[in-house]
PDB file of C-alpha atoms in Angstrom:
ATOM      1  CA  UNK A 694       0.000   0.000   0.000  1.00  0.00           C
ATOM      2  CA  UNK A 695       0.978   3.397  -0.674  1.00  0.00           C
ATOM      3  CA  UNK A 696       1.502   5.992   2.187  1.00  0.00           C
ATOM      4  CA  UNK A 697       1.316   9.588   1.550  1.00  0.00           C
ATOM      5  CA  UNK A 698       1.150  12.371   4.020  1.00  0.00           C
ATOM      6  CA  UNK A 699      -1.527  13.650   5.678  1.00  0.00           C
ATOM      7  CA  UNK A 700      -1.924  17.289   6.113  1.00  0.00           C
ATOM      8  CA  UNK A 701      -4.222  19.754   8.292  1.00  0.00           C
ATOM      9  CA  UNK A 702      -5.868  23.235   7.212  1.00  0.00           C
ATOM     10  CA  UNK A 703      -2.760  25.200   7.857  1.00  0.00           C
ATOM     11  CA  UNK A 704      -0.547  23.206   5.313  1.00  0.00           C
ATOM     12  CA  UNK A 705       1.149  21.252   8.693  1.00  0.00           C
ATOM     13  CA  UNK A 706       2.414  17.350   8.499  1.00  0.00           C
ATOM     14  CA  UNK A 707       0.248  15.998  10.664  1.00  0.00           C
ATOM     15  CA  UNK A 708       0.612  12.155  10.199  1.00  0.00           C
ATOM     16  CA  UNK A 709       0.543   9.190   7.405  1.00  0.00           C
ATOM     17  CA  UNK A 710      -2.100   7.224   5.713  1.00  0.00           C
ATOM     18  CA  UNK A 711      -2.157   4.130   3.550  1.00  0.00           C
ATOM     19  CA  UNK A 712      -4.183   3.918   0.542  1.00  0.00           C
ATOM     20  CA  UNK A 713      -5.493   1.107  -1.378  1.00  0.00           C
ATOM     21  CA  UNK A 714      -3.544  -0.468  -4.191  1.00  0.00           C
ATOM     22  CA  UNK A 715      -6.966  -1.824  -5.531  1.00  0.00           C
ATOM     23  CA  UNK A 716      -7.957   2.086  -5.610  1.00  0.00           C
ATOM     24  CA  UNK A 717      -4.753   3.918  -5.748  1.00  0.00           C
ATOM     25  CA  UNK A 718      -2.606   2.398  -7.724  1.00  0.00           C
ATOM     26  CA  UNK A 719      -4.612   0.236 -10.408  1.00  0.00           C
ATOM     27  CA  UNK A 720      -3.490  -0.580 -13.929  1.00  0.00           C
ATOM     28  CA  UNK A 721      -3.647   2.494 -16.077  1.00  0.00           C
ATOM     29  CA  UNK A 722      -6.435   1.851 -18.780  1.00  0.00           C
ATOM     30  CA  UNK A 723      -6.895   5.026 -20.999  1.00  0.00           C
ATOM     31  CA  UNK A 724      -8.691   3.720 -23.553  1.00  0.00           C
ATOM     32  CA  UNK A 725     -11.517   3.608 -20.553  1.00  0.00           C
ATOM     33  CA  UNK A 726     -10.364   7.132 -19.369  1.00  0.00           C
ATOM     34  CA  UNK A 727     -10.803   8.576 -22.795  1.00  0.00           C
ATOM     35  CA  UNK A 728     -14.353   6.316 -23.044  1.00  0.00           C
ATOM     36  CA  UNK A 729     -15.735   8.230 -19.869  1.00  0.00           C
ATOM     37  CA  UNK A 730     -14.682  12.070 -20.625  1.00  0.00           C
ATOM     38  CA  UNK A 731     -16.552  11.291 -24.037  1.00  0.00           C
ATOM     39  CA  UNK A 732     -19.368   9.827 -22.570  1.00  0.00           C
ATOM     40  CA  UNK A 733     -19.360  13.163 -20.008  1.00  0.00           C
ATOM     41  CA  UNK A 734     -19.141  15.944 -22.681  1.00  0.00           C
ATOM     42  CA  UNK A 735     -21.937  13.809 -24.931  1.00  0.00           C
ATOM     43  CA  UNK A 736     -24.111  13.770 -21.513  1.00  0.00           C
ATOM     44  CA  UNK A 737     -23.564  17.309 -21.270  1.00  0.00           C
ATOM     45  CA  UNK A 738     -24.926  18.236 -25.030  1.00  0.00           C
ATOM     46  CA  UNK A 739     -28.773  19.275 -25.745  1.00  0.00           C
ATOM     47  CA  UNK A 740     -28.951  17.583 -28.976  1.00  0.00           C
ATOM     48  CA  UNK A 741     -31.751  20.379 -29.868  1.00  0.00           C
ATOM     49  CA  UNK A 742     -31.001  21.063 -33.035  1.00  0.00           C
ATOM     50  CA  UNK A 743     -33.466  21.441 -35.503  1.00  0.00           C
ATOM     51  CA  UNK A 744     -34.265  22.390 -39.282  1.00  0.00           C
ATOM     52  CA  UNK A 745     -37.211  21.925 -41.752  1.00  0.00           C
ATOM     53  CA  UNK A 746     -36.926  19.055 -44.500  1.00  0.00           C
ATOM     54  CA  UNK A 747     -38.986  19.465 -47.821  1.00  0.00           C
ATOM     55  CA  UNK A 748     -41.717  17.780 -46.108  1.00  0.00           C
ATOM     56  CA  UNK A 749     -42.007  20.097 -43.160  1.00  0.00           C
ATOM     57  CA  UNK A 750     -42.097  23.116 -44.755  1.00  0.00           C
ATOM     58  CA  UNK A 751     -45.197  24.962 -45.531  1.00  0.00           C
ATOM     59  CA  UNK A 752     -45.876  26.007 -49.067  1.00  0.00           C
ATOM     60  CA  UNK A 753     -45.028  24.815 -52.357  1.00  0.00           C
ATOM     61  CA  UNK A 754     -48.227  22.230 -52.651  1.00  0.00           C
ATOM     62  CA  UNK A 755     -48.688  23.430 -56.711  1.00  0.00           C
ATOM     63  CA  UNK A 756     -45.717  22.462 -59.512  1.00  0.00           C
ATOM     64  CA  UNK A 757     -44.101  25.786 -60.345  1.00  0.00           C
ATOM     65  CA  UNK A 758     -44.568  25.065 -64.102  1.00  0.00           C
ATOM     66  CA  UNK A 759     -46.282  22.459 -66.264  1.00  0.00           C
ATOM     67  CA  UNK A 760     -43.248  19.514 -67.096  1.00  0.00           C
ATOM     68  CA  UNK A 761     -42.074  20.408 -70.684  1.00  0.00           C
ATOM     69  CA  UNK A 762     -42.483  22.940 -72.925  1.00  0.00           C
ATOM     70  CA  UNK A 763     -40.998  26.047 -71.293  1.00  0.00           C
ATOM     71  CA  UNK A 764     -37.026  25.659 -71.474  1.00  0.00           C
ATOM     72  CA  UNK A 765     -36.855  25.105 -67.883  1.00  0.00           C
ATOM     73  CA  UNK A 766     -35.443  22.189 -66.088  1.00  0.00           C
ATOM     74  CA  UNK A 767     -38.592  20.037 -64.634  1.00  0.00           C
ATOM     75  CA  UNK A 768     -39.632  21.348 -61.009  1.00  0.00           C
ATOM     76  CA  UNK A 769     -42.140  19.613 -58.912  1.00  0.00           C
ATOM     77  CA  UNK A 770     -42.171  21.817 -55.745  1.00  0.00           C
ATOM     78  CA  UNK A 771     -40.729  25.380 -54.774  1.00  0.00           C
ATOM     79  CA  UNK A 772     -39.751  24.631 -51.267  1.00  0.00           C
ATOM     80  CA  UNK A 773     -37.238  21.383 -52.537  1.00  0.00           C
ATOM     81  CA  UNK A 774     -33.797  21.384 -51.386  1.00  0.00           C
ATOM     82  CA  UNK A 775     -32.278  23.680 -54.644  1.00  0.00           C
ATOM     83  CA  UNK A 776     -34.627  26.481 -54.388  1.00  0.00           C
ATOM     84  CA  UNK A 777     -34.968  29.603 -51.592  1.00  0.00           C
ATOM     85  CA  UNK A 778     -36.737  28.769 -48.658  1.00  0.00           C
ATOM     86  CA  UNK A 779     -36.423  25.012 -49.326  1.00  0.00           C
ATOM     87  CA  UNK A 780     -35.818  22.408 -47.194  1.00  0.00           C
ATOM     88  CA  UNK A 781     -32.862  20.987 -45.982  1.00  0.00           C
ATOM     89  CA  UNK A 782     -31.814  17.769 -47.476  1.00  0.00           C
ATOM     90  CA  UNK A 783     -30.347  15.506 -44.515  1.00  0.00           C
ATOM     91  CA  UNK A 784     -31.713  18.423 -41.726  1.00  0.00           C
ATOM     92  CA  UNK A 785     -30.698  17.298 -37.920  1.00  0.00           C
ATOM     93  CA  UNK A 786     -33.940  16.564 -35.218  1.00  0.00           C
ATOM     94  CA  UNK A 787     -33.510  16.220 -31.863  1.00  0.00           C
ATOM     95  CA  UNK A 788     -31.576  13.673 -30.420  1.00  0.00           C
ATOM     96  CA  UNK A 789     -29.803  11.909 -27.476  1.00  0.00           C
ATOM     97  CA  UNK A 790     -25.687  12.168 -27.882  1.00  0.00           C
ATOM     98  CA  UNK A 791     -25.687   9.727 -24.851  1.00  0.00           C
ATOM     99  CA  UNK A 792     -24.034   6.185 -24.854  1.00  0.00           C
ATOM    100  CA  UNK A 793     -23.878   3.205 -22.642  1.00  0.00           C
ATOM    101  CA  UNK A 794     -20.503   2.241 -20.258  1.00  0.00           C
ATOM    102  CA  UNK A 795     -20.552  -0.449 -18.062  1.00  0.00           C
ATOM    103  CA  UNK A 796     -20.437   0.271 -14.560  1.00  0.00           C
ATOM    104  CA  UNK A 797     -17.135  -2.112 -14.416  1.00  0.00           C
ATOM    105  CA  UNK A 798     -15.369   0.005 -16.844  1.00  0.00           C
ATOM    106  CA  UNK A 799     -16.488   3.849 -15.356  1.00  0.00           C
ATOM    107  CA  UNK A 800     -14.963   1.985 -11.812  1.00  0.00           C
ATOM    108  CA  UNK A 801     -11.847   1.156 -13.636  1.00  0.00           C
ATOM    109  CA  UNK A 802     -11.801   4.458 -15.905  1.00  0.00           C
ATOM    110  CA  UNK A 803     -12.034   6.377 -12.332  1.00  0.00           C
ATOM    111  CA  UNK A 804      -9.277   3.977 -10.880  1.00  0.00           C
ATOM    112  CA  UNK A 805      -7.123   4.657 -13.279  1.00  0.00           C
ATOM    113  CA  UNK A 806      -7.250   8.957 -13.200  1.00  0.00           C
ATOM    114  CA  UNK A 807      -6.943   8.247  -9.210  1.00  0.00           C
ATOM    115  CA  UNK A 808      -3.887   5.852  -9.813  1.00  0.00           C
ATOM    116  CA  UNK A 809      -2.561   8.569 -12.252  1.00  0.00           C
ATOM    117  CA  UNK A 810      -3.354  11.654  -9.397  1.00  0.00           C
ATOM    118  CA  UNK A 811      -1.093   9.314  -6.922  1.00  0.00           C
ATOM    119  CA  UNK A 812       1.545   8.658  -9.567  1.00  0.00           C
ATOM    120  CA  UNK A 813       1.973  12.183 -10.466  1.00  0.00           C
ATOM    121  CA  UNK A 814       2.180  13.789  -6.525  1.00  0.00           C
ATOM    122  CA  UNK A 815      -1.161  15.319  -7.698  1.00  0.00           C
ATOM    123  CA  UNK A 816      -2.938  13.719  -4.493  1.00  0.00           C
ATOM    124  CA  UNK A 817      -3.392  15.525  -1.046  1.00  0.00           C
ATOM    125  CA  UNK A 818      -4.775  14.000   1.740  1.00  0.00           C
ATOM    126  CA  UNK A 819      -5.943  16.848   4.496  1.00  0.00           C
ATOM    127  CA  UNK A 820      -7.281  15.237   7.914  1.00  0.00           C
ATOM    128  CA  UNK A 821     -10.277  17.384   7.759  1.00  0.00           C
ATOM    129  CA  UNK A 822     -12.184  20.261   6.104  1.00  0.00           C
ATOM    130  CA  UNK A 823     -14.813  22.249   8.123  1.00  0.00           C
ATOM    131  CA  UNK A 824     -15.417  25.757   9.065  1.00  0.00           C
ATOM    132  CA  UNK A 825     -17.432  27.535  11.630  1.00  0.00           C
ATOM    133  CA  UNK A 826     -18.570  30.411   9.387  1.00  0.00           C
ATOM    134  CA  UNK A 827     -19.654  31.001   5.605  1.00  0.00           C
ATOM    135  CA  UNK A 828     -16.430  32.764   4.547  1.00  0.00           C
ATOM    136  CA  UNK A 829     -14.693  32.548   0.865  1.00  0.00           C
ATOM    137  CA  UNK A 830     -11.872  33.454   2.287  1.00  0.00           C
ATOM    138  CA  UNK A 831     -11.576  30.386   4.485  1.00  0.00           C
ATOM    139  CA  UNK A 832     -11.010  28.466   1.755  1.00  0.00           C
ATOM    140  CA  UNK A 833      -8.894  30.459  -0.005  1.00  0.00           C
ATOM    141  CA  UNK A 834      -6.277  30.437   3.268  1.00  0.00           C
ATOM    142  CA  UNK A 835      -6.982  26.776   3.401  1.00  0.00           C
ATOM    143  CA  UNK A 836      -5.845  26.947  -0.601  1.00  0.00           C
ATOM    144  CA  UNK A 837      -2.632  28.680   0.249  1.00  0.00           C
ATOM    145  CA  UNK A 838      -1.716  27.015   3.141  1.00  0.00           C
ATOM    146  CA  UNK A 839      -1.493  23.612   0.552  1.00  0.00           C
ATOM    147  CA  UNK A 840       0.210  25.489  -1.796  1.00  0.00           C
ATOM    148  CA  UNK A 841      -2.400  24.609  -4.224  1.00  0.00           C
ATOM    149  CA  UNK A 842      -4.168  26.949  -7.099  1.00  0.00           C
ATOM    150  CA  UNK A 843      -6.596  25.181  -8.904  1.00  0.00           C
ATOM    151  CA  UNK A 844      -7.892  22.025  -6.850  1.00  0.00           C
ATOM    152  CA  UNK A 845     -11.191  19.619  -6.978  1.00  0.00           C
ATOM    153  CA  UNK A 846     -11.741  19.177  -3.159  1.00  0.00           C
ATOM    154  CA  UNK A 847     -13.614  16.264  -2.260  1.00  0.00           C
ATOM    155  CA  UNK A 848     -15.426  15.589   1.112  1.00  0.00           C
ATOM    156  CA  UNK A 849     -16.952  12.704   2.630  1.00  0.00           C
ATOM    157  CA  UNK A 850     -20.272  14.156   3.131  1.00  0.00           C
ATOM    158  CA  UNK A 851     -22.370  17.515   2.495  1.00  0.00           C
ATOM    159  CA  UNK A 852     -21.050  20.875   4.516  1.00  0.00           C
ATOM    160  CA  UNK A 853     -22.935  23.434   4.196  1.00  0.00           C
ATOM    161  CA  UNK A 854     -20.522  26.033   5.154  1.00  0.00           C
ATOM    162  CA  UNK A 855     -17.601  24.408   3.192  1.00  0.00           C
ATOM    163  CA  UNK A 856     -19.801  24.103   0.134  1.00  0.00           C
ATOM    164  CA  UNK A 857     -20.297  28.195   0.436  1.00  0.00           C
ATOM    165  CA  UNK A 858     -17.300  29.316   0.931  1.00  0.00           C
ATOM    166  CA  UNK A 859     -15.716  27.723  -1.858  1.00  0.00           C
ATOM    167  CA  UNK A 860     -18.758  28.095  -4.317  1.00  0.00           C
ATOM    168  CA  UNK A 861     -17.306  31.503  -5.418  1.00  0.00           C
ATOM    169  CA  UNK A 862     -14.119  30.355  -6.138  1.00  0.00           C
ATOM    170  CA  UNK A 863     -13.379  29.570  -9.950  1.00  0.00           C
ATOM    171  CA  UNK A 864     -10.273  27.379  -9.665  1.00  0.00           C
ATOM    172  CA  UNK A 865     -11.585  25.388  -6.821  1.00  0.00           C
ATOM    173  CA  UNK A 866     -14.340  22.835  -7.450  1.00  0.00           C
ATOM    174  CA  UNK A 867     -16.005  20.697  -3.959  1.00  0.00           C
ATOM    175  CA  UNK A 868     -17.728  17.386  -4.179  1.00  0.00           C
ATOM    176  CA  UNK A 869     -18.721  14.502  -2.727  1.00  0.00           C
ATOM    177  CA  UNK A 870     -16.674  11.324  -2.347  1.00  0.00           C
ATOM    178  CA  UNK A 871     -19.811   9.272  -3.674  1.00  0.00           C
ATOM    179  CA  UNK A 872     -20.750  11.704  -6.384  1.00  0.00           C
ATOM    180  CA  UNK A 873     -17.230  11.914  -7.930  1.00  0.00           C
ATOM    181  CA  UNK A 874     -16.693  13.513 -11.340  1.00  0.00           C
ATOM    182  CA  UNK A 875     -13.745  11.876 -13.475  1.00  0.00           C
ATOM    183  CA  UNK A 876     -13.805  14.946 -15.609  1.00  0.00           C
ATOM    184  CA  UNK A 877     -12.840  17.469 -13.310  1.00  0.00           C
ATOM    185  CA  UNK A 878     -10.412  15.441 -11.603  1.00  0.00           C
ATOM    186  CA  UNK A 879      -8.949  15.410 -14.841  1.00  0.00           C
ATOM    187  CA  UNK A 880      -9.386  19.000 -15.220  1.00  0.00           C
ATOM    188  CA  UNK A 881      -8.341  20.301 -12.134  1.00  0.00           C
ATOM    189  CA  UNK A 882      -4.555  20.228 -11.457  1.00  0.00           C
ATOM    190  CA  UNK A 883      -4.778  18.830  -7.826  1.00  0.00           C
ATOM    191  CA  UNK A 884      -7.163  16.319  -6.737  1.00  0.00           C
ATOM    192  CA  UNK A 885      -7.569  17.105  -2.750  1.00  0.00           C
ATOM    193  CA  UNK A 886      -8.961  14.605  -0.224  1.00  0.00           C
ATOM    194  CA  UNK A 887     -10.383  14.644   3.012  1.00  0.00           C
ATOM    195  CA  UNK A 888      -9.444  11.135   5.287  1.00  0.00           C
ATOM    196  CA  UNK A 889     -12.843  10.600   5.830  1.00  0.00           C
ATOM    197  CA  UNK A 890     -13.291  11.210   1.964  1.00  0.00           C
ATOM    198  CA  UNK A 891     -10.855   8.663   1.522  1.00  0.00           C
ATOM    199  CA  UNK A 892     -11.989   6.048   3.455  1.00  0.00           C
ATOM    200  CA  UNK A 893     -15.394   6.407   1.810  1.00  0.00           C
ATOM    201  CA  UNK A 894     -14.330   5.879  -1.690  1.00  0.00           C
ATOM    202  CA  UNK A 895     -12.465   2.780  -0.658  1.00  0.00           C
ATOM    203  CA  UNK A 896     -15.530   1.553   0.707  1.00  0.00           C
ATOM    204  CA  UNK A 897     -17.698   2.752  -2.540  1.00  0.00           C
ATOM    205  CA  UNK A 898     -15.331   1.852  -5.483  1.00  0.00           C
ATOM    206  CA  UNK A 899     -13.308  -1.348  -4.280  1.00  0.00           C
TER     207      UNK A 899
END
């Protein structure tokens, strides 16, 4: 098992903990990785896009012109693709850019970022997060004292007054251990932990 140390608010050693190989330090799969932030940013699309075929738009009942006789090409419609206020030939409808994944491979897709957070001293452990007041700058000195600018800080449970005081801050993102988002551990630089936070996902995700 790997040990890393365990910090407190003010940026102080304050002991060791051991985290889960199983968790921690599993087998690197990015085909999975790459899988999931796809499957994210689809999720996160409307898919409301829509225009008018021939069909749908109104008009254009009559033939323009009897079929021969008058030097132009044969039209049986004004509103078909080639003319003004036609249709559109393959037009996109609504629809769902969502996909199935496996719960086995998200597990091992978030594994694998986790493994990768260890691996690259990207990981903090803090003993605990909590304040006794609704203040930004709480978190910001909490922040600082890590050394740490743009972080996705993950609790074991809800806090109200943690929640708060970071929700104005742009380069730090809070979360639940259960309710993890591979994305923005991904896109956040450092991935902070709280023990308890810890011991949660071990219990969630082995």
């Amino acid at each position: 098992m790997a040990n890393v140390s365990v910090y407190n608010m003010d940026g102080q050693t304050v002991g060791t903990m051991e985290l889960s190989d199983e968790i921690f330090s599993a087998p690197i799969k990015e085909n999975l990785v790459h899988q999931a932030v796809v499957l994210h940013l689809a999720n996160k699309r409307q898919g409301t896009q829509k225009a008018k075929t021939r069909a749908e738009v109104s008009g254009g009942g009559i033939k323009p012109w009897r079929q021969k006789g008058t030097g132009h090409a044969r039209q049986g419609s004004i509103r078909a693709p080639q003319w003004r206020h036609g249709g559109v030939v393959f037009a996109p409808t609504p629809r769902s850019y969502s996909f199935k994944m496996n719960k086995k491979e998200k597990r091992a897709a978030l594994k694998s970022v986790l493994s990768t957070k260890l691996q690259e001293n990207n990981l903090i452990v803090v003993d605990k997060i909590e304040f006794p007041e609704i203040k930004t700058k709480n978190m910001v000195k909490v922040m600082n004292a890590l050394n740490v600018e743009k972080a996705y800080v993950v609790l074991a449970g809800a806090d109200k007054n943690v929640f708060l005081s970071t929700k104005n801050l742009q380069n730090v993102r809070l979360s639940q251990a259960g309710s993890m988002n591979l994305y923005d551990i991904l896109k956040y630089e450092k991935l902070v932990l709280t023990q308890d936070a810890v011991k949660t996902i071990e219990e969630v995700f082995a």
